[in-house]
Amino acid sequence: MARKRKRSLLEQVINSPAEKEQSTCPKLTKYWLQRYDLFSRYDEGIQMDEEGWYSVTPEKIAVKQAERCRGKVVIDCFSGVGGNTIQFAKVCSSVIAIDIDPVKVEMAINNAMVYGVDDRVDYVVGDFIHLAPSLKGDVLFLSPPWGGPMYNKVESYTLDMLQPKDGYKLFQIAQTITPNIIMFLPRNVDLAQLEELAWLSSPPLTLVIEENCVGGRIKGITAYFSCSAV
Ligand code: MGP
Ligand code: SAH
């Protein structure tokens, strides 16, 4: 009896959407091995798709980014499966989470429920570029697609490689909403280009660059732009 119960628990885990996604796609294994770094509550029903696996911001990094936005109205412009959104929801006064992919938004809502913060987020399925003129917030968080997991095959990642628009255009759009802009970017990003973005703005913006590590390995770079301290 006990044996049977154990097997059905295992079946439950293997049949969960996130496990199915991982088991049908061997290239996702390295991300699955990091699952508890991505979501500490992974086992409680977190849902992922392929892009979600390789794009979600690891929890420890998302906590740190959210701490800089404590008490503010934050717009998570490329919210994915919700790694950042969940942490913003814990400490910000309100959060708008936007993603163009309705499946990601469904997963993000589910994942926020796992963390008990779903009622603290306004979810929007839509294109950030089109929605921008109607958005209002204190801080804009941009973690756009980097062009897939091959982003690190170039020595220096330049801002024109960001999607769905190049980094200059994304930054220009963001500035029409607020000067307080946070970008989560590849670890091989050209830092001189980020400095250029700050000092070419009118008035010039303050820029703080943070290297984000998990388990001693650099996962990405966070650039905090602001008019005054965010
Ligand atoms: P990685 O380099 O693919 O993984 O992504 P890892 O485990 O560092 O690989 P290694 O073999 O080099 O050690 C590192 C982190 O970057 C991921 O956990 C995501 O948080 C982030 N990331 C990766 N991609 C491809 C994207 C992306 O397209 N968009 C966003 N916003 N984040 C990404
Ligand atoms: N920070 C997220 C990961 C974001 S990955 C997390 O921690 O989970 C980038 C996301 O941008 C993807 O989910 C993709 O669907 C979304 N995206 C791509 N183009 C978009 C657009 N034009 N507007 C809004 N979202 C977009």
CSV table of C-alpha atoms and ligand atoms in Angstrom, one decimal:
chain,number,residue,atom,x,y,z
A,1,MET,CA,0.0,0.0,0.0
A,2,ALA,CA,2.7,2.4,1.1
A,3,ARG,CA,4.7,1.4,-2.1
A,4,LYS,CA,1.7,2.2,-4.3
A,5,ARG,CA,1.2,5.6,-2.8
A,6,LYS,CA,4.9,6.5,-3.3
A,7,ARG,CA,4.7,5.6,-7.0
A,8,SER,CA,1.7,7.7,-7.6
A,9,LEU,CA,3.4,10.7,-5.9
A,10,LEU,CA,6.3,10.2,-8.3
A,11,GLU,CA,3.9,10.0,-11.2
A,12,GLN,CA,2.4,13.3,-10.1
A,13,VAL,CA,5.8,15.0,-10.2
A,14,ILE,CA,6.7,13.6,-13.6
A,15,ASN,CA,3.3,14.5,-15.0
A,16,SER,CA,3.4,18.1,-13.9
A,17,PRO,CA,3.7,20.6,-16.8
A,18,ALA,CA,7.2,21.8,-15.9
A,19,GLU,CA,8.6,18.2,-15.6
A,20,LYS,CA,7.0,17.2,-18.9
A,21,GLU,CA,8.6,20.2,-20.7
A,22,GLN,CA,12.0,19.3,-19.2
A,23,SER,CA,11.8,15.6,-19.9
A,24,THR,CA,10.9,16.1,-23.6
A,25,CYS,CA,13.7,18.6,-24.2
A,26,PRO,CA,17.2,17.3,-23.1
A,27,LYS,CA,18.8,20.8,-23.7
A,28,LEU,CA,16.7,22.1,-20.8
A,29,THR,CA,18.3,19.6,-18.3
A,30,LYS,CA,21.0,22.1,-17.1
A,31,TYR,CA,18.2,24.5,-16.2
A,32,TRP,CA,16.1,21.8,-14.5
A,33,LEU,CA,19.2,20.9,-12.4
A,34,GLN,CA,19.1,24.6,-11.2
A,35,ARG,CA,15.3,24.5,-10.5
A,36,TYR,CA,15.5,25.3,-6.8
A,37,ASP,CA,17.8,28.3,-7.6
A,38,LEU,CA,15.1,29.5,-10.1
A,39,PHE,CA,12.1,28.9,-7.8
A,40,SER,CA,12.8,27.8,-4.2
A,41,ARG,CA,9.1,26.6,-4.1
A,42,TYR,CA,9.5,24.7,-7.4
A,43,ASP,CA,8.1,21.5,-6.0
A,44,GLU,CA,4.8,23.2,-5.1
A,45,GLY,CA,3.5,23.4,-8.6
A,46,ILE,CA,5.6,25.8,-10.6
A,47,GLN,CA,4.9,25.8,-14.4
A,48,MET,CA,7.5,26.4,-17.1
A,49,ASP,CA,7.8,26.3,-20.8
A,50,GLU,CA,11.0,26.1,-22.9
A,51,GLU,CA,11.7,29.8,-23.0
A,52,GLY,CA,10.7,30.1,-19.4
A,53,TRP,CA,13.4,27.6,-18.4
A,54,TYR,CA,16.2,29.4,-20.0
A,55,SER,CA,15.0,33.0,-19.3
A,56,VAL,CA,13.6,33.1,-15.8
A,57,THR,CA,15.6,35.3,-13.4
A,58,PRO,CA,17.0,33.1,-10.5
A,59,GLU,CA,15.1,33.8,-7.3
A,60,LYS,CA,18.0,35.2,-5.4
A,61,ILE,CA,18.7,37.8,-8.1
A,62,ALA,CA,15.0,38.7,-8.4
A,63,VAL,CA,14.8,39.3,-4.7
A,64,LYS,CA,17.7,41.7,-4.9
A,65,GLN,CA,16.3,43.6,-7.9
A,66,ALA,CA,12.9,43.9,-6.2
A,67,GLU,CA,14.5,45.2,-3.0
A,68,ARG,CA,15.6,48.3,-5.0
A,69,CYS,CA,12.0,48.9,-5.9
A,70,ARG,CA,10.4,48.5,-2.5
A,71,GLY,CA,7.2,50.6,-2.1
A,72,LYS,CA,7.2,51.6,-5.8
A,73,VAL,CA,4.8,51.0,-8.7
A,74,VAL,CA,6.7,48.7,-10.9
A,75,ILE,CA,6.0,47.6,-14.5
A,76,ASP,CA,7.6,44.3,-15.4
A,77,CYS,CA,7.5,44.8,-19.1
A,78,PHE,CA,8.7,41.3,-20.2
A,79,SER,CA,7.3,39.2,-17.3
A,80,GLY,CA,7.7,35.7,-18.7
A,81,VAL,CA,6.8,32.9,-16.2
A,82,GLY,CA,7.0,35.4,-13.4
A,83,GLY,CA,10.4,35.0,-11.7
A,84,ASN,CA,10.7,38.8,-11.2
A,85,THR,CA,7.0,39.5,-10.9
A,86,ILE,CA,6.7,37.3,-7.8
A,87,GLN,CA,9.5,39.1,-6.0
A,88,PHE,CA,8.2,42.6,-7.0
A,89,ALA,CA,4.7,41.6,-5.7
A,90,LYS,CA,6.2,40.9,-2.3
A,91,VAL,CA,7.7,44.3,-1.7
A,92,CYS,CA,6.3,46.8,-4.2
A,93,SER,CA,3.1,48.9,-3.8
A,94,SER,CA,1.8,47.5,-7.0
A,95,VAL,CA,3.0,45.5,-10.0
A,96,ILE,CA,1.9,45.4,-13.6
A,97,ALA,CA,3.2,42.3,-15.4
A,98,ILE,CA,3.2,42.3,-19.2
A,99,ASP,CA,4.0,39.5,-21.6
A,100,ILE,CA,3.1,39.0,-25.3
A,101,ASP,CA,2.6,35.3,-24.8
A,102,PRO,CA,-0.7,34.3,-23.2
A,103,VAL,CA,0.6,30.9,-22.2
A,104,LYS,CA,3.5,32.6,-20.2
A,105,VAL,CA,0.9,34.9,-18.5
A,106,GLU,CA,-1.2,31.8,-17.5
A,107,MET,CA,2.0,30.2,-16.1
A,108,ALA,CA,3.0,33.4,-14.3
A,109,ILE,CA,-0.4,33.6,-12.6
A,110,ASN,CA,-0.1,30.0,-11.5
A,111,ASN,CA,3.4,30.6,-10.2
A,112,ALA,CA,2.3,33.7,-8.3
A,113,MET,CA,-0.4,31.6,-6.7
A,114,VAL,CA,2.3,29.1,-5.6
A,115,TYR,CA,3.9,32.1,-3.8
A,116,GLY,CA,0.6,33.5,-2.6
A,117,VAL,CA,1.0,36.8,-4.3
A,118,ASP,CA,-1.3,36.5,-7.4
A,119,ASP,CA,-3.8,39.0,-6.0
A,120,ARG,CA,-1.0,41.7,-5.8
A,121,VAL,CA,-0.3,41.7,-9.6
A,122,ASP,CA,-2.2,43.2,-12.6
A,123,TYR,CA,-1.5,40.9,-15.6
A,124,VAL,CA,-1.6,42.1,-19.2
A,125,VAL,CA,-1.2,40.0,-22.3
A,126,GLY,CA,0.2,42.3,-24.9
A,127,ASP,CA,3.1,43.9,-26.7
A,128,PHE,CA,5.1,46.2,-24.4
A,129,ILE,CA,6.0,48.4,-27.4
A,130,HIS,CA,2.4,49.0,-28.3
A,131,LEU,CA,1.2,49.4,-24.6
A,132,ALA,CA,4.0,51.8,-23.7
A,133,PRO,CA,2.1,55.1,-24.4
A,134,SER,CA,-0.7,54.0,-21.9
A,135,LEU,CA,1.6,52.9,-19.1
A,136,LYS,CA,2.3,54.8,-15.9
A,137,GLY,CA,4.7,53.6,-13.1
A,138,ASP,CA,7.6,54.6,-10.9
A,139,VAL,CA,10.0,52.0,-12.2
A,140,LEU,CA,10.3,50.1,-15.4
A,141,PHE,CA,11.9,46.6,-15.3
A,142,LEU,CA,13.1,45.3,-18.7
A,143,SER,CA,14.3,41.7,-19.0
A,144,PRO,CA,13.7,41.2,-22.7
A,145,PRO,CA,14.6,38.2,-24.8
A,146,TRP,CA,18.4,38.1,-25.4
A,147,GLY,CA,18.1,36.0,-28.6
A,148,GLY,CA,18.0,32.5,-26.9
A,149,PRO,CA,20.6,30.6,-24.9
A,150,MET,CA,23.3,31.1,-27.5
A,151,TYR,CA,23.6,34.8,-26.4
A,152,ASN,CA,27.0,34.0,-24.8
A,153,LYS,CA,28.6,32.7,-28.0
A,154,VAL,CA,29.8,36.2,-28.8
A,155,GLU,CA,32.6,37.8,-26.8
A,156,SER,CA,30.8,41.1,-26.4
A,157,TYR,CA,27.0,41.3,-26.4
A,158,THR,CA,25.9,44.5,-27.9
A,159,LEU,CA,22.6,46.2,-27.2
A,160,ASP,CA,21.4,45.9,-30.8
A,161,MET,CA,21.1,42.1,-30.2
A,162,LEU,CA,18.3,42.5,-27.7
A,163,GLN,CA,14.7,41.7,-28.8
A,164,PRO,CA,12.0,42.5,-29.8
A,165,LYS,CA,13.7,45.9,-30.5
A,166,ASP,CA,17.3,46.8,-30.0
A,167,GLY,CA,18.3,48.0,-26.6
A,168,TYR,CA,18.6,51.7,-27.6
A,169,LYS,CA,15.0,51.7,-28.9
A,170,LEU,CA,13.7,49.8,-25.8
A,171,PHE,CA,15.5,52.3,-23.6
A,172,GLN,CA,14.1,55.2,-25.5
A,173,ILE,CA,10.5,53.9,-25.2
A,174,ALA,CA,11.1,53.2,-21.5
A,175,GLN,CA,12.2,56.8,-20.9
A,176,THR,CA,8.9,58.1,-22.2
A,177,ILE,CA,7.4,56.5,-19.0
A,178,THR,CA,10.0,57.1,-16.3
A,179,PRO,CA,13.8,57.7,-16.0
A,180,ASN,CA,13.9,54.9,-13.4
A,181,ILE,CA,14.7,51.9,-15.6
A,182,ILE,CA,16.2,48.6,-14.6
A,183,MET,CA,17.6,46.3,-17.3
A,184,PHE,CA,18.6,42.6,-16.7
A,185,LEU,CA,21.2,41.8,-19.3
A,186,PRO,CA,23.7,39.2,-20.4
A,187,ARG,CA,26.9,38.9,-18.4
A,188,ASN,CA,28.9,39.6,-21.6
A,189,VAL,CA,27.0,42.8,-22.3
A,190,ASP,CA,29.1,45.8,-23.5
A,191,LEU,CA,29.3,47.9,-20.4
A,192,ALA,CA,30.5,51.0,-22.3
A,193,GLN,CA,27.2,51.0,-24.2
A,194,LEU,CA,25.3,51.1,-20.9
A,195,GLU,CA,27.3,54.0,-19.7
A,196,GLU,CA,26.6,55.7,-23.0
A,197,LEU,CA,22.9,55.2,-22.5
A,198,ALA,CA,23.1,57.0,-19.1
A,199,TRP,CA,25.2,60.0,-20.1
A,200,LEU,CA,23.5,60.6,-23.5
A,201,SER,CA,20.2,60.9,-21.7
A,202,SER,CA,18.9,64.4,-21.1
A,203,PRO,CA,19.4,65.1,-18.2
A,204,PRO,CA,22.1,62.4,-17.8
A,205,LEU,CA,21.1,59.5,-15.6
A,206,THR,CA,22.8,57.9,-12.7
A,207,LEU,CA,23.9,54.3,-13.5
A,208,VAL,CA,24.6,51.5,-11.1
A,209,ILE,CA,25.8,48.2,-12.5
A,210,GLU,CA,25.5,45.0,-10.5
A,211,GLU,CA,27.0,41.6,-11.4
A,212,ASN,CA,24.5,38.9,-10.4
A,213,CYS,CA,25.9,35.6,-9.2
A,214,VAL,CA,24.3,32.3,-8.1
A,215,GLY,CA,26.5,29.6,-6.6
A,216,GLY,CA,29.6,31.6,-7.4
A,217,ARG,CA,28.7,31.8,-11.2
A,218,ILE,CA,27.8,35.1,-12.9
A,219,LYS,CA,24.3,34.8,-14.3
A,220,GLY,CA,23.7,38.3,-15.6
A,221,ILE,CA,24.2,42.0,-15.2
A,222,THR,CA,21.6,44.4,-13.7
A,223,ALA,CA,21.8,48.1,-14.8
A,224,TYR,CA,19.9,50.5,-12.6
A,225,PHE,CA,19.3,53.9,-14.3
A,226,SER,CA,17.7,56.7,-12.4
A,227,CYS,CA,17.3,60.4,-12.2
A,228,SER,CA,17.7,60.3,-8.4
A,229,ALA,CA,18.3,57.0,-6.4
A,230,VAL,CA,15.7,54.4,-7.2
B,1,MGP,P1,22.5,30.7,-19.3
B,1,MGP,O1,23.8,31.3,-19.6
B,1,MGP,O2,21.7,30.2,-20.4
B,1,MGP,O3,22.6,29.6,-18.1
B,1,MGP,O4,21.5,31.8,-18.6
B,1,MGP,P2,23.8,29.2,-17.2
B,1,MGP,O5,23.3,28.2,-16.3
B,1,MGP,O6,24.4,30.4,-16.6
B,1,MGP,O7,24.7,28.6,-18.3
B,1,MGP,P3,26.3,28.2,-18.2
B,1,MGP,O8,26.3,27.0,-19.0
B,1,MGP,O9,26.9,29.4,-19.0
B,1,MGP,O10,26.7,28.1,-16.8
B,1,MGP,C1,21.9,32.4,-17.3
B,1,MGP,C2,20.7,33.3,-16.9
B,1,MGP,O11,20.5,34.3,-17.8
B,1,MGP,C3,19.4,32.5,-16.8
B,1,MGP,O12,19.2,31.8,-15.6
B,1,MGP,C4,18.4,33.7,-17.0
B,1,MGP,O13,18.1,34.3,-15.8
B,1,MGP,C5,19.1,34.6,-17.9
B,1,MGP,N1,18.7,34.6,-19.3
B,1,MGP,C6,19.2,33.7,-20.2
B,1,MGP,N2,18.6,34.0,-21.4
B,1,MGP,C7,18.9,33.3,-22.7
B,1,MGP,C8,17.7,35.1,-21.2
B,1,MGP,C9,16.9,35.8,-22.1
B,1,MGP,O14,16.7,35.6,-23.3
B,1,MGP,N3,16.2,36.8,-21.5
B,1,MGP,C10,16.3,37.1,-20.1
B,1,MGP,N4,15.6,38.1,-19.6
B,1,MGP,N5,17.1,36.4,-19.3
B,1,MGP,C11,17.8,35.4,-19.9
B,2,SAH,N1,12.0,38.1,-16.2
B,2,SAH,C1,11.2,37.0,-16.6
B,2,SAH,C2,11.8,36.4,-17.9
B,2,SAH,C3,11.5,37.2,-19.2
B,2,SAH,S1,12.0,36.4,-20.7
B,2,SAH,C4,11.2,35.9,-15.5
B,2,SAH,O1,11.9,36.1,-14.5
B,2,SAH,O2,10.4,35.0,-15.6
B,2,SAH,C5,11.4,37.5,-21.8
B,2,SAH,C6,9.9,37.5,-22.1
B,2,SAH,O3,9.6,38.5,-23.0
B,2,SAH,C7,9.3,36.2,-22.7
B,2,SAH,O4,8.4,35.6,-21.9
B,2,SAH,C8,8.6,36.7,-24.0
B,2,SAH,O5,7.3,36.1,-24.2
B,2,SAH,C9,8.4,38.2,-23.7
B,2,SAH,N2,8.2,39.1,-24.8
B,2,SAH,C10,8.8,39.0,-26.0
B,2,SAH,N3,8.4,40.1,-26.8
B,2,SAH,C11,7.6,40.8,-26.1
B,2,SAH,C12,6.9,42.0,-26.3
B,2,SAH,N4,6.9,42.7,-27.4
B,2,SAH,N5,6.1,42.5,-25.3
B,2,SAH,C13,6.0,41.9,-24.1
B,2,SAH,N6,6.6,40.7,-23.8
B,2,SAH,C14,7.4,40.2,-24.8
